[in-house]
Amino acid sequence: MLQRLRDRGWRLTAQRRVVAEVLAGEHVHLTADAVYSRAQLLLPEISLATVYNTLNELVDMGEVREIATGDGPRRYDPNTGAMHHHLYCIDCGALRDVNPTGADRLLLSPAEQHGFQVLGVDIVFRGLCPDCRAAAAPHLAATASR
Amino acid sequence: MLQRLRDRGWRLTAQRRVVAEVLAGEHVHLTADAVYSRAQLLLPEISLATVYNTLNELVDMGEVREIATGDGPRRYDPNTGAMHHHLYCIDCGALRDVNPTGADRLLLSPAEQHGFQVLGVDIVFRGLCPDCRAAAAPHLAATASR
DNA sequence: GTATATGCAAAGCATTTGCATTAAA
DNA sequence: TTTAATGCAAATGCTTTGCATATAC
């Protein structure tokens, strides 16, 4: 990926490399702030502004996907290959990938597009993650965390 | 609707009535600021904070739906009856309802829920509205506005 | 009369931007 | 050497909050 970006004329700085490494190493979908914290462990002098700049560049280049949860900060998803959707916990903010069978059937017919040129679709299922379910109804769960 | 809310113990103030009126009268999905502008025409002394408070109350009460577009401010959709999705213009911010055939098939099987308790799903198709398409490629359009 | 909503202004949070400095190519 | 990226701090945009005043019930 770094090679691909360099070929596109991207200047490869220590900061950018670190941001890319952090994203690639994570299966979860980090916030800009979380990327910043992890990046600081590898490169203490990196700034939050640079993290934001870099994330936006990666998004513009199609290397990273931005996910809006509706509340709280944006998340960054390094998995741009396979088309997929997300499960979001409205309580703790946990966010994970999900691939609903039949989601590929969710297309708009020309009439349904109302003249729009549709470029993509964002699908977020919202609810409670296993941990927060347990916390909300401890008597129903075997393990009550939080 | 106002009656319903009063029955639930909602104090009916001029401000709340005006916010509800503004929302009901609009087919488009307004931002808090747009609600504020329209409300001011009916009640000049209303404050933006009250508009926000009222909108949040209506959302909590299930009378209004909040839509996150990913960029820009939140939108408020007074149509909570029929389940539907949205078309969003990434250029001008236009937002309209859409009801894709087959969208009701978009459910997660128990295995796909990964232990989440799914409470709802937000689906936003993003692209360019007719006007912005025309503006982006004037040579392809009969009518180039903007 | 009492509890609750209001307006105002200030605070909050996530994100972007201007600009002098630094580093990649 | 040249051009672009960085860090910092300030600015931005949206939304929430604290508190004294006003108002619905």
mmCIF file with all atom_site columns, C-alpha atoms in Angstrom, chain A residues 87-96 127-138 140-146, chain B residues 110-118:
data_model
loop_
_atom_site.group_PDB
_atom_site.id
_atom_site.type_symbol
_atom_site.label_atom_id
_atom_site.label_alt_id
_atom_site.label_comp_id
_atom_site.label_asym_id
_atom_site.label_entity_id
_atom_site.label_seq_id
_atom_site.pdbx_PDB_ins_code
_atom_site.Cartn_x
_atom_site.Cartn_y
_atom_site.Cartn_z
_atom_site.occupancy
_atom_site.B_iso_or_equiv
_atom_site.pdbx_formal_charge
_atom_site.auth_seq_id
_atom_site.auth_comp_id
_atom_site.auth_asym_id
_atom_site.auth_atom_id
_atom_site.pdbx_PDB_model_num
ATOM 1  C CA . LEU A 1 87  ? -22.778 -2.852  13.468 1.00 0.00 ? 87  LEU A CA 1
ATOM 2  C CA . TYR A 1 88  ? -22.599 0.054   15.900 1.00 0.00 ? 88  TYR A CA 1
ATOM 3  C CA . CYS A 1 89  ? -23.187 -0.013  19.640 1.00 0.00 ? 89  CYS A CA 1
ATOM 4  C CA . ILE A 1 90  ? -25.104 3.110   20.633 1.00 0.00 ? 90  ILE A CA 1
ATOM 5  C CA . ASP A 1 91  ? -23.964 2.645   24.222 1.00 0.00 ? 91  ASP A CA 1
ATOM 6  C CA . CYS A 1 92  ? -20.192 2.084   24.174 1.00 0.00 ? 92  CYS A CA 1
ATOM 7  C CA . GLY A 1 93  ? -19.430 2.961   20.549 1.00 0.00 ? 93  GLY A CA 1
ATOM 8  C CA . ALA A 1 94  ? -18.135 -0.450  19.545 1.00 0.00 ? 94  ALA A CA 1
ATOM 9  C CA . LEU A 1 95  ? -18.103 -0.790  15.775 1.00 0.00 ? 95  LEU A CA 1
ATOM 10 C CA . ARG A 1 96  ? -17.619 -3.951  13.805 1.00 0.00 ? 96  ARG A CA 1
ATOM 11 C CA . GLY A 1 127 ? -28.027 -1.461  18.631 1.00 0.00 ? 127 GLY A CA 1
ATOM 12 C CA . LEU A 1 128 ? -26.308 -2.836  21.710 1.00 0.00 ? 128 LEU A CA 1
ATOM 13 C CA . CYS A 1 129 ? -23.142 -4.894  21.659 1.00 0.00 ? 129 CYS A CA 1
ATOM 14 C CA . PRO A 1 130 ? -22.964 -8.072  23.740 1.00 0.00 ? 130 PRO A CA 1
ATOM 15 C CA . ASP A 1 131 ? -21.242 -6.338  26.664 1.00 0.00 ? 131 ASP A CA 1
ATOM 16 C CA . CYS A 1 132 ? -23.688 -3.455  26.809 1.00 0.00 ? 132 CYS A CA 1
ATOM 17 C CA . ARG A 1 133 ? -26.649 -5.821  26.536 1.00 0.00 ? 133 ARG A CA 1
ATOM 18 C CA . ALA A 1 134 ? -25.318 -7.623  29.567 1.00 0.00 ? 134 ALA A CA 1
ATOM 19 C CA . ALA A 1 135 ? -24.810 -4.361  31.418 1.00 0.00 ? 135 ALA A CA 1
ATOM 20 C CA . ALA A 1 136 ? -28.328 -3.196  30.570 1.00 0.00 ? 136 ALA A CA 1
ATOM 21 C CA . ALA A 1 137 ? -29.979 -6.415  31.725 1.00 0.00 ? 137 ALA A CA 1
ATOM 22 C CA . PRO A 1 138 ? -27.598 -8.174  34.113 1.00 0.00 ? 138 PRO A CA 1
ATOM 23 C CA . LEU A 1 140 ? -30.467 -12.029 31.715 1.00 0.00 ? 140 LEU A CA 1
ATOM 24 C CA . ALA A 1 141 ? -26.763 -12.489 31.170 1.00 0.00 ? 141 ALA A CA 1
ATOM 25 C CA . ALA A 1 142 ? -24.338 -15.062 32.473 1.00 0.00 ? 142 ALA A CA 1
ATOM 26 C CA . THR A 1 143 ? -21.472 -12.593 32.530 1.00 0.00 ? 143 THR A CA 1
ATOM 27 C CA . ALA A 1 144 ? -22.216 -9.027  33.513 1.00 0.00 ? 144 ALA A CA 1
ATOM 28 C CA . SER A 1 145 ? -19.276 -6.793  32.679 1.00 0.00 ? 145 SER A CA 1
ATOM 29 C CA . ARG A 1 146 ? -18.946 -3.014  33.066 1.00 0.00 ? 146 ARG A CA 1
ATOM 30 C CA . PRO B 1 110 ? -28.752 -14.251 14.252 1.00 0.00 ? 110 PRO B CA 1
ATOM 31 C CA . ALA B 1 111 ? -25.242 -15.330 13.315 1.00 0.00 ? 111 ALA B CA 1
ATOM 32 C CA . GLU B 1 112 ? -24.669 -12.077 11.472 1.00 0.00 ? 112 GLU B CA 1
ATOM 33 C CA . GLN B 1 113 ? -25.707 -10.052 14.490 1.00 0.00 ? 113 GLN B CA 1
ATOM 34 C CA . HIS B 1 114 ? -22.567 -11.130 16.344 1.00 0.00 ? 114 HIS B CA 1
ATOM 35 C CA . GLY B 1 115 ? -24.340 -10.906 19.657 1.00 0.00 ? 115 GLY B CA 1
ATOM 36 C CA . PHE B 1 116 ? -25.639 -7.395  19.054 1.00 0.00 ? 116 PHE B CA 1
ATOM 37 C CA . GLN B 1 117 ? -29.218 -6.507  19.809 1.00 0.00 ? 117 GLN B CA 1
ATOM 38 C CA . VAL B 1 118 ? -30.087 -4.644  16.621 1.00 0.00 ? 118 VAL B CA 1
#
